[in-house]
GROMACS .gro file of C-alpha atoms in nm:
model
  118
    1UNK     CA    1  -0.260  -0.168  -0.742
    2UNK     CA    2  -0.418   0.010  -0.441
    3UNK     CA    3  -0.601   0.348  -0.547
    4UNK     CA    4  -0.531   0.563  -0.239
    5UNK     CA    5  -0.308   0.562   0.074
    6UNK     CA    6  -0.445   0.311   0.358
    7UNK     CA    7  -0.547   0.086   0.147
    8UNK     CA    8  -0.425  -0.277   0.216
    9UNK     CA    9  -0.312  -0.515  -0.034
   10UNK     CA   10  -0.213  -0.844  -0.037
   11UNK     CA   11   0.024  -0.987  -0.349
   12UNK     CA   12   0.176  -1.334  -0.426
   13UNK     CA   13   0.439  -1.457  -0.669
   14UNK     CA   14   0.419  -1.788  -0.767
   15UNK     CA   15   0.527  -2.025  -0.997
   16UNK     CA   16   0.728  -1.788  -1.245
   17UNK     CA   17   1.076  -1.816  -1.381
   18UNK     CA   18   1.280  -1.520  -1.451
   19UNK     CA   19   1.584  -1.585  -1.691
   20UNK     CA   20   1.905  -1.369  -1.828
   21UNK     CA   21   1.785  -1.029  -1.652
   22UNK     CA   22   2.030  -0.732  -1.624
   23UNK     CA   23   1.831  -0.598  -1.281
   24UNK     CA   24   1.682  -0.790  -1.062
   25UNK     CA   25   1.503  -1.100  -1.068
   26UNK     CA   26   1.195  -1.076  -0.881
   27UNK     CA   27   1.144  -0.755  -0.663
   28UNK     CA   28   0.828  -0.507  -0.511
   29UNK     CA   29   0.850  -0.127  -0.465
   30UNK     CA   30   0.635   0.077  -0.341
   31UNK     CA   31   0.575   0.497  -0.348
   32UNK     CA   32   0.435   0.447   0.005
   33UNK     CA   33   0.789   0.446   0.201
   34UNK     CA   34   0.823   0.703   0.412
   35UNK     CA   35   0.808   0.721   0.811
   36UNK     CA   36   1.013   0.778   1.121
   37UNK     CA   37   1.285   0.495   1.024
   38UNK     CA   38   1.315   0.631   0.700
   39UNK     CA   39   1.212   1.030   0.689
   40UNK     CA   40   1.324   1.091   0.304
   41UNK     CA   41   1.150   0.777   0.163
   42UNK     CA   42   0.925   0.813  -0.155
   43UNK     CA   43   0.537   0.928  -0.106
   44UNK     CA   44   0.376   1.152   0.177
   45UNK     CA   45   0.340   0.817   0.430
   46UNK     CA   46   0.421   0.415   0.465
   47UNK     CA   47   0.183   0.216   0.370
   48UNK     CA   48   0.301  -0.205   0.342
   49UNK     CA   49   0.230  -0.446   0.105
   50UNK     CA   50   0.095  -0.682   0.326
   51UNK     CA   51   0.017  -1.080   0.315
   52UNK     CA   52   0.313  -1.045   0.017
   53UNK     CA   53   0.425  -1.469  -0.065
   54UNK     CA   54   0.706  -1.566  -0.299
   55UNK     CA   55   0.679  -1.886  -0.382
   56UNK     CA   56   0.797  -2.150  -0.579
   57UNK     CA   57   0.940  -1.942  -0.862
   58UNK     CA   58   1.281  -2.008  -1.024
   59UNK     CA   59   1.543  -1.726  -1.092
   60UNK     CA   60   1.844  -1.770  -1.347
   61UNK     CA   61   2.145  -1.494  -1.425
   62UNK     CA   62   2.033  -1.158  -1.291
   63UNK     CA   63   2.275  -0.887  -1.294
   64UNK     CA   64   2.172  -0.776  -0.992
   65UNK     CA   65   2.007  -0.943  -0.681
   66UNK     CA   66   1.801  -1.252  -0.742
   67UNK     CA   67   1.501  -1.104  -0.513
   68UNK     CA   68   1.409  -0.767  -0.336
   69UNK     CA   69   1.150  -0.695  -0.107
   70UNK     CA   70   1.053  -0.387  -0.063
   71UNK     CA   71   0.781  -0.199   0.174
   72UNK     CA   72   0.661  -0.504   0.270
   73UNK     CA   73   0.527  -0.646   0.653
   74UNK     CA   74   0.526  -1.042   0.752
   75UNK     CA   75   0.684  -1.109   0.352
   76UNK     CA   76   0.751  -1.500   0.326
   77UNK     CA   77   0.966  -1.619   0.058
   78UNK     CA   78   0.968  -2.001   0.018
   79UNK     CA   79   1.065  -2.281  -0.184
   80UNK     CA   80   1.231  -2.048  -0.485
   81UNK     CA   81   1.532  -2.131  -0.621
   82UNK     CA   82   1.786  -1.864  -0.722
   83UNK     CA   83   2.083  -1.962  -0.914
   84UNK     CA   84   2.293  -1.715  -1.078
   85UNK     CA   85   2.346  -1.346  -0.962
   86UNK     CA   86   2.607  -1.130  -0.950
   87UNK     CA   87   2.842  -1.167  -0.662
   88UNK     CA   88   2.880  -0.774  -0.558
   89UNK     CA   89   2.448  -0.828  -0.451
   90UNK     CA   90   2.225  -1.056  -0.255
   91UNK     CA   91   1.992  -1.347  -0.363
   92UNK     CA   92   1.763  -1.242  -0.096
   93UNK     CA   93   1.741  -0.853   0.013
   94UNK     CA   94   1.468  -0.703   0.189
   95UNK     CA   95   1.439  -0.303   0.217
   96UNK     CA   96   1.203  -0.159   0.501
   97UNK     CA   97   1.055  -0.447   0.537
   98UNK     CA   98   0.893  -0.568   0.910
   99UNK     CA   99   0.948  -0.914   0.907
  100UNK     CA  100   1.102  -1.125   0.581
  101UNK     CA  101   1.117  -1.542   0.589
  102UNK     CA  102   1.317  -1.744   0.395
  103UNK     CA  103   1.119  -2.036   0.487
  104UNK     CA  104   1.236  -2.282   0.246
  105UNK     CA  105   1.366  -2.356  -0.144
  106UNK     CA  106   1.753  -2.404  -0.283
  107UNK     CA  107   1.946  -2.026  -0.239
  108UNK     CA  108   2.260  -2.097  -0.475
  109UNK     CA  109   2.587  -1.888  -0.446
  110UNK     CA  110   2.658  -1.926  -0.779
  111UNK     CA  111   2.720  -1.578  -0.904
  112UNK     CA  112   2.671  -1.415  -1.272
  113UNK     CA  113   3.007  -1.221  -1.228
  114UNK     CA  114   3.208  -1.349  -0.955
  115UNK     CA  115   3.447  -1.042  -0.947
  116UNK     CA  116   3.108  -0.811  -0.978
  117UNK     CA  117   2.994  -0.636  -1.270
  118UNK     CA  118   3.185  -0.609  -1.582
   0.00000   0.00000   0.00000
């Protein structure tokens, strides 16, 4: 985690598998959020997670989405599989975000709750 604000940071996730969560599969945050496009954002100031690469990772029954992105600039999500969320959310969401890619990988509609949460 980055110790003070502008510093840069660069993350992956790769090669995981994320099973029978309530939440959300696989997802970033950040306390670095706000700025012009979003003036009541958490923190004093945006700073990105930058460089951020999902990647091959498998998600299974979320209650939620199957992956959120957060704060992030250039994100790339490819070749993850995400099978099983719940219908009333995304598999792939991306909050404040400058650029997100889904590149590549198997995005199921196969929801948890297909009428939305019990």
């Amino acid at each position: 985690m980055a110790e003070g604000v502008g510093d840069e940071f660069a993350e992956e996730i790769e090669d995981s598998t994320v099973r029978h969560v309530d939440r959300t599969g696989i997802g970033t945050s950040s306390t670095w959020g706000r700025r012009a496009e979003h003036p009541n954002g958490p923190g004093t100031s945006w700073e990105a997670i930058t460089g951020l690469r999902i990647q091959c990772n498998k998600v299974h029954d979320v209650g939620g989405d199957g992956i959120v992105v957060q704060t992030a600039k250039g994100a790339l999500v490819e070749h993850t599989h995400v099978n099983g969320f719940n219908r009333t959310h995304a598999v792939v969401i991306a909050y404040e975000t400058g650029v997100l890619v889904p590149a590549g990988g198997t995005f199921r509609d196969t929801p948890r709750h297909p009428q939305g949460p019990l």
